[in-house]
């Protein structure tokens, strides 16, 4: 005589797990982060990290998994589901363009300062070294690929995890933890950690100020695209106007690589401070209106 599987027991366990996840934002966030890291490592091991445009190819492969995992976790709670399913393309596009404009202005300001010091130059077009078709292909890949880079990283660090851990750690605690994790996801060098923390702070405050992910995705995308597709490293893949770096590494870093110099750090810190000041004034004005 065969025993029947205990379907009721399995169903009951499943319901208890789901209920526990619904009730614990700390646990939801930890499991989501674990899933994201696991997928990141798995796909990373399958990629050739020495190929041209390795980063954007990796993130293009990662994008479907990021969307699926985030949607699966958002389905755990009706409030999360509503927040992640609602999509206003018109307002989203405006926020994206605003973020892209701010990111472009920040990066170009840094390069302008470096250029006045004689630290960087872009004396020729990319097709002076390779065919226009090769340049066009590289630019197109970076334009699309860095959209995946920005979307993946903003969804994890400034999206689901920020919303979820804010319930458990307060928004300030969640912001501090995720900014640190974002920095630690890059090469573990002091200058890099500080620079990436400054970028992460600017992106997070832009997410708070704009009340959504579109603006930080736009900032992140423009920041990366200008350093790769438009003014990419002269010794890297083809770009529209290859950038030659002659200045001190401490100040200039390695544009196009996760290796920010002090100029990048200062610019992003200034953006973060500006956003923080704007948020403080907005809150003060709202409090005065209520009074």
Tab-separated table of C-alpha atoms in Angstrom:
chain	number	residue	atom	x	y	z
A	1	UNK	CA	0.000	0.000	0.000
A	2	UNK	CA	1.502	3.326	-1.109
A	3	UNK	CA	1.310	6.435	1.026
A	4	UNK	CA	-0.175	9.499	-0.569
A	5	UNK	CA	1.984	12.606	-0.618
A	6	UNK	CA	1.082	15.025	2.105
A	7	UNK	CA	-0.137	17.758	-0.224
A	8	UNK	CA	-1.927	19.571	2.576
A	9	UNK	CA	1.263	19.710	4.648
A	10	UNK	CA	3.262	21.002	1.702
A	11	UNK	CA	0.630	23.619	0.926
A	12	UNK	CA	0.522	24.684	4.558
A	13	UNK	CA	4.313	25.073	4.668
A	14	UNK	CA	4.254	27.072	1.448
A	15	UNK	CA	1.587	29.385	2.859
A	16	UNK	CA	3.549	29.902	6.067
A	17	UNK	CA	6.695	30.788	4.106
A	18	UNK	CA	4.782	33.265	1.939
A	19	UNK	CA	3.129	34.775	5.003
A	20	UNK	CA	6.479	35.130	6.734
A	21	UNK	CA	7.944	36.874	3.686
A	22	UNK	CA	4.965	39.202	3.481
A	23	UNK	CA	5.382	40.170	7.131
A	24	UNK	CA	9.173	40.606	7.178
A	25	UNK	CA	10.700	43.272	4.919
A	26	UNK	CA	14.155	42.404	6.268
A	27	UNK	CA	13.783	38.794	5.144
A	28	UNK	CA	12.281	39.752	1.779
A	29	UNK	CA	15.164	42.107	1.098
A	30	UNK	CA	17.797	39.593	2.178
A	31	UNK	CA	16.349	36.849	-0.037
A	32	UNK	CA	15.995	39.239	-2.972
A	33	UNK	CA	19.619	40.341	-2.601
A	34	UNK	CA	20.721	36.710	-2.343
A	35	UNK	CA	18.808	35.836	-5.506
A	36	UNK	CA	20.276	38.832	-7.349
A	37	UNK	CA	23.834	37.961	-6.297
A	38	UNK	CA	23.315	34.299	-7.216
A	39	UNK	CA	22.074	35.164	-10.695
A	40	UNK	CA	24.854	37.727	-11.126
A	41	UNK	CA	27.529	35.167	-10.259
A	42	UNK	CA	25.980	32.407	-12.377
A	43	UNK	CA	25.679	34.514	-15.519
A	44	UNK	CA	29.090	36.064	-14.858
A	45	UNK	CA	30.755	32.645	-14.888
A	46	UNK	CA	29.227	31.928	-18.294
A	47	UNK	CA	30.539	35.164	-19.828
A	48	UNK	CA	33.939	35.822	-21.363
A	49	UNK	CA	35.087	38.810	-19.306
A	50	UNK	CA	37.969	39.527	-21.685
A	51	UNK	CA	35.799	40.113	-24.764
A	52	UNK	CA	35.101	43.601	-26.089
A	53	UNK	CA	32.143	45.321	-24.420
A	54	UNK	CA	32.074	42.584	-21.771
A	55	UNK	CA	30.161	44.704	-19.233
A	56	UNK	CA	27.274	45.636	-21.508
A	57	UNK	CA	27.007	42.120	-22.936
A	58	UNK	CA	26.848	40.767	-19.396
A	59	UNK	CA	24.102	43.181	-18.342
A	60	UNK	CA	22.075	42.536	-21.484
A	61	UNK	CA	22.123	38.835	-20.537
A	62	UNK	CA	21.270	39.719	-16.935
A	63	UNK	CA	18.330	42.035	-17.689
A	64	UNK	CA	15.580	39.394	-18.202
A	65	UNK	CA	16.533	37.663	-14.944
A	66	UNK	CA	16.517	40.977	-13.047
A	67	UNK	CA	13.034	41.769	-14.337
A	68	UNK	CA	11.681	38.286	-13.549
A	69	UNK	CA	13.103	38.100	-10.021
A	70	UNK	CA	11.940	41.612	-9.156
A	71	UNK	CA	8.451	40.913	-10.484
A	72	UNK	CA	8.288	37.633	-8.530
A	73	UNK	CA	9.161	39.373	-5.247
A	74	UNK	CA	6.807	42.267	-5.998
A	75	UNK	CA	3.970	39.736	-6.348
A	76	UNK	CA	4.314	38.860	-2.654
A	77	UNK	CA	2.445	42.007	-1.558
A	78	UNK	CA	-0.397	43.851	-3.327
A	79	UNK	CA	1.182	47.250	-2.538
A	80	UNK	CA	4.488	46.207	-4.126
A	81	UNK	CA	2.705	44.705	-7.105
A	82	UNK	CA	0.786	47.915	-7.751
A	83	UNK	CA	3.919	50.055	-7.428
A	84	UNK	CA	5.947	47.939	-9.859
A	85	UNK	CA	3.208	47.225	-12.406
A	86	UNK	CA	1.956	50.786	-12.855
A	87	UNK	CA	3.806	52.387	-15.746
A	88	UNK	CA	3.261	55.919	-17.021
A	89	UNK	CA	5.479	56.098	-20.079
A	90	UNK	CA	4.976	59.820	-20.652
A	91	UNK	CA	6.013	60.964	-17.181
A	92	UNK	CA	8.653	58.222	-17.065
A	93	UNK	CA	10.207	59.440	-20.309
A	94	UNK	CA	10.307	63.017	-18.997
A	95	UNK	CA	11.984	61.888	-15.776
A	96	UNK	CA	14.471	59.759	-17.735
A	97	UNK	CA	15.411	62.683	-19.968
A	98	UNK	CA	15.731	64.978	-16.958
A	99	UNK	CA	18.029	62.503	-15.240
A	100	UNK	CA	20.024	62.011	-18.441
A	101	UNK	CA	20.434	65.769	-18.781
A	102	UNK	CA	21.665	66.076	-15.201
A	103	UNK	CA	24.049	63.134	-15.618
A	104	UNK	CA	25.394	64.527	-18.889
A	105	UNK	CA	25.921	67.939	-17.335
A	106	UNK	CA	27.755	66.427	-14.378
A	107	UNK	CA	30.102	64.308	-16.502
A	108	UNK	CA	30.774	67.060	-19.042
A	109	UNK	CA	31.511	69.509	-16.217
A	110	UNK	CA	34.122	67.125	-14.872
A	111	UNK	CA	35.697	66.715	-18.313
A	112	UNK	CA	35.658	70.476	-18.893
A	113	UNK	CA	37.610	71.059	-15.693
A	114	UNK	CA	40.061	68.302	-16.648
A	115	UNK	CA	40.445	69.731	-20.169
A	116	UNK	CA	41.263	73.225	-18.878
A	117	UNK	CA	44.077	71.639	-16.871
A	118	UNK	CA	45.365	69.787	-19.936
A	119	UNK	CA	44.537	66.441	-18.363
A	120	UNK	CA	42.217	65.137	-21.113
A	121	UNK	CA	41.758	65.754	-24.828
A	122	UNK	CA	39.708	64.361	-27.704
A	123	UNK	CA	41.540	65.575	-30.826
A	124	UNK	CA	39.988	63.336	-33.500
A	125	UNK	CA	36.879	61.428	-34.504
A	126	UNK	CA	36.680	57.711	-33.901
A	127	UNK	CA	36.614	56.878	-37.601
A	128	UNK	CA	40.128	58.244	-38.004
A	129	UNK	CA	41.341	54.891	-36.665
A	130	UNK	CA	38.596	52.435	-37.703
A	131	UNK	CA	35.750	52.396	-40.220
A	132	UNK	CA	32.608	54.478	-39.578
A	133	UNK	CA	30.606	51.242	-39.541
A	134	UNK	CA	32.752	49.891	-36.706
A	135	UNK	CA	32.270	53.102	-34.720
A	136	UNK	CA	28.512	53.060	-35.344
A	137	UNK	CA	28.237	49.447	-34.176
A	138	UNK	CA	30.203	50.116	-30.998
A	139	UNK	CA	28.202	53.268	-30.225
A	140	UNK	CA	24.879	51.476	-30.775
A	141	UNK	CA	25.902	48.570	-28.534
A	142	UNK	CA	26.919	50.955	-25.754
A	143	UNK	CA	23.742	53.027	-26.068
A	144	UNK	CA	21.554	49.942	-25.632
A	145	UNK	CA	23.847	47.983	-23.334
A	146	UNK	CA	24.297	50.766	-20.802
A	147	UNK	CA	20.538	51.115	-20.592
A	148	UNK	CA	20.566	47.515	-19.326
A	149	UNK	CA	23.438	48.332	-16.938
A	150	UNK	CA	21.541	51.289	-15.499
A	151	UNK	CA	18.223	49.462	-15.271
A	152	UNK	CA	19.689	46.384	-13.578
A	153	UNK	CA	21.643	48.333	-10.969
A	154	UNK	CA	18.939	50.914	-10.253
A	155	UNK	CA	16.257	48.237	-9.932
A	156	UNK	CA	18.285	46.404	-7.300
A	157	UNK	CA	19.991	49.186	-5.330
A	158	UNK	CA	17.580	52.108	-5.658
A	159	UNK	CA	14.443	50.132	-6.478
A	160	UNK	CA	13.105	47.018	-4.785
A	161	UNK	CA	15.738	46.807	-2.048
A	162	UNK	CA	15.428	50.472	-1.116
A	163	UNK	CA	11.634	50.290	-0.903
A	164	UNK	CA	11.698	47.042	1.059
A	165	UNK	CA	14.460	47.764	3.541
A	166	UNK	CA	13.100	51.261	4.185
A	167	UNK	CA	10.228	49.532	5.992
A	168	UNK	CA	12.651	47.745	8.309
A	169	UNK	CA	15.613	50.117	8.608
A	170	UNK	CA	13.969	53.518	7.934
A	171	UNK	CA	14.665	55.264	4.621
A	172	UNK	CA	17.905	56.768	5.961
A	173	UNK	CA	19.184	53.404	7.182
A	174	UNK	CA	18.239	51.705	3.928
A	175	UNK	CA	19.943	54.466	1.929
A	176	UNK	CA	23.176	54.203	3.925
A	177	UNK	CA	23.318	50.403	3.677
A	178	UNK	CA	22.556	50.259	-0.035
A	179	UNK	CA	25.011	53.028	-0.898
A	180	UNK	CA	27.703	51.042	0.915
A	181	UNK	CA	26.705	47.815	-0.879
A	182	UNK	CA	26.738	49.608	-4.241
A	183	UNK	CA	30.274	50.852	-3.595
A	184	UNK	CA	31.431	47.415	-2.429
A	185	UNK	CA	30.147	45.858	-5.666
A	186	UNK	CA	33.001	47.681	-7.451
A	187	UNK	CA	36.771	47.098	-7.192
A	188	UNK	CA	37.875	47.278	-3.565
A	189	UNK	CA	40.238	50.233	-3.754
A	190	UNK	CA	39.815	53.198	-1.374
A	191	UNK	CA	39.535	55.810	-4.123
A	192	UNK	CA	37.077	53.648	-6.071
A	193	UNK	CA	34.919	52.957	-3.012
A	194	UNK	CA	34.661	56.657	-2.167
A	195	UNK	CA	33.928	57.601	-5.777
A	196	UNK	CA	31.258	54.940	-6.249
A	197	UNK	CA	29.681	55.868	-2.903
A	198	UNK	CA	29.412	59.467	-4.145
A	199	UNK	CA	27.762	58.260	-7.364
A	200	UNK	CA	25.445	55.960	-5.403
A	201	UNK	CA	24.445	58.831	-3.105
A	202	UNK	CA	23.612	61.086	-6.050
A	203	UNK	CA	21.548	58.342	-7.692
A	204	UNK	CA	19.676	57.509	-4.490
A	205	UNK	CA	18.836	61.139	-3.707
A	206	UNK	CA	17.665	61.585	-7.302
A	207	UNK	CA	15.429	58.544	-6.851
A	208	UNK	CA	13.954	60.094	-3.684
A	209	UNK	CA	13.574	63.541	-5.247
A	210	UNK	CA	11.879	62.211	-8.390
A	211	UNK	CA	9.834	59.560	-6.527
A	212	UNK	CA	10.765	56.880	-9.032
A	213	UNK	CA	13.523	55.044	-10.878
A	214	UNK	CA	13.314	56.760	-14.250
A	215	UNK	CA	15.460	59.786	-13.342
A	216	UNK	CA	18.317	57.809	-11.729
A	217	UNK	CA	18.253	55.350	-14.633
A	218	UNK	CA	18.636	58.314	-16.993
A	219	UNK	CA	21.500	59.815	-14.940
A	220	UNK	CA	23.306	56.462	-14.680
A	221	UNK	CA	22.833	55.751	-18.399
A	222	UNK	CA	24.100	59.152	-19.546
A	223	UNK	CA	27.040	59.045	-17.111
A	224	UNK	CA	28.153	55.699	-18.555
A	225	UNK	CA	27.362	56.382	-22.220
A	226	UNK	CA	29.383	59.594	-22.342
A	227	UNK	CA	32.423	57.679	-21.035
A	228	UNK	CA	32.059	54.815	-23.506
A	229	UNK	CA	30.017	55.506	-26.646
A	230	UNK	CA	30.822	59.213	-26.990
A	231	UNK	CA	34.134	59.926	-25.227
A	232	UNK	CA	35.434	56.419	-24.676
A	233	UNK	CA	39.018	55.600	-23.680
A	234	UNK	CA	41.440	55.988	-26.592
A	235	UNK	CA	42.868	52.543	-25.811
A	236	UNK	CA	39.431	50.920	-25.515
A	237	UNK	CA	36.663	49.904	-27.941
A	238	UNK	CA	35.757	52.422	-30.680
A	239	UNK	CA	33.842	55.545	-29.650
A	240	UNK	CA	32.635	58.709	-31.335
A	241	UNK	CA	35.451	60.920	-30.017
A	242	UNK	CA	38.166	58.881	-28.232
A	243	UNK	CA	39.382	60.469	-24.999
A	244	UNK	CA	43.114	60.728	-24.311
A	245	UNK	CA	44.034	60.995	-20.626
A	246	UNK	CA	47.299	62.669	-19.604
A	247	UNK	CA	46.459	63.945	-16.135
A	248	UNK	CA	47.210	62.473	-12.699
A	249	UNK	CA	45.309	59.287	-11.961
A	250	UNK	CA	44.288	60.537	-8.533
A	251	UNK	CA	42.318	63.379	-10.097
A	252	UNK	CA	41.183	61.939	-13.422
A	253	UNK	CA	40.931	58.217	-12.696
A	254	UNK	CA	40.234	56.006	-15.714
A	255	UNK	CA	37.148	57.298	-17.578
A	256	UNK	CA	35.133	54.452	-19.040
A	257	UNK	CA	36.195	52.114	-16.218
A	258	UNK	CA	34.946	51.660	-12.619
A	259	UNK	CA	37.905	53.752	-11.501
A	260	UNK	CA	36.704	57.280	-10.606
A	261	UNK	CA	39.156	60.065	-9.919
A	262	UNK	CA	38.690	62.842	-7.391
A	263	UNK	CA	37.049	65.092	-9.992
A	264	UNK	CA	34.277	62.546	-10.576
A	265	UNK	CA	33.860	62.090	-6.838
A	266	UNK	CA	33.604	65.834	-6.220
A	267	UNK	CA	31.083	66.331	-9.043
A	268	UNK	CA	28.808	63.516	-7.853
A	269	UNK	CA	29.120	64.650	-4.238
A	270	UNK	CA	28.089	68.155	-5.344
A	271	UNK	CA	25.054	66.721	-7.164
A	272	UNK	CA	24.144	64.728	-4.053
A	273	UNK	CA	24.475	67.797	-1.816
A	274	UNK	CA	22.384	69.862	-4.206
A	275	UNK	CA	19.634	67.246	-4.226
A	276	UNK	CA	19.772	66.918	-0.443
A	277	UNK	CA	19.409	70.690	-0.087
A	278	UNK	CA	16.487	70.747	-2.504
A	279	UNK	CA	14.745	67.923	-0.608
A	280	UNK	CA	15.298	69.719	2.698
A	281	UNK	CA	13.802	72.944	1.339
A	282	UNK	CA	10.845	71.065	-0.120
A	283	UNK	CA	10.187	69.386	3.218
A	284	UNK	CA	10.522	72.688	5.084
A	285	UNK	CA	8.089	74.370	2.691
A	286	UNK	CA	5.600	71.521	3.071
A	287	UNK	CA	5.836	71.724	6.874
A	288	UNK	CA	5.289	75.494	6.780
A	289	UNK	CA	2.221	75.080	4.563
A	290	UNK	CA	0.736	72.534	6.983
A	291	UNK	CA	1.370	74.849	9.952
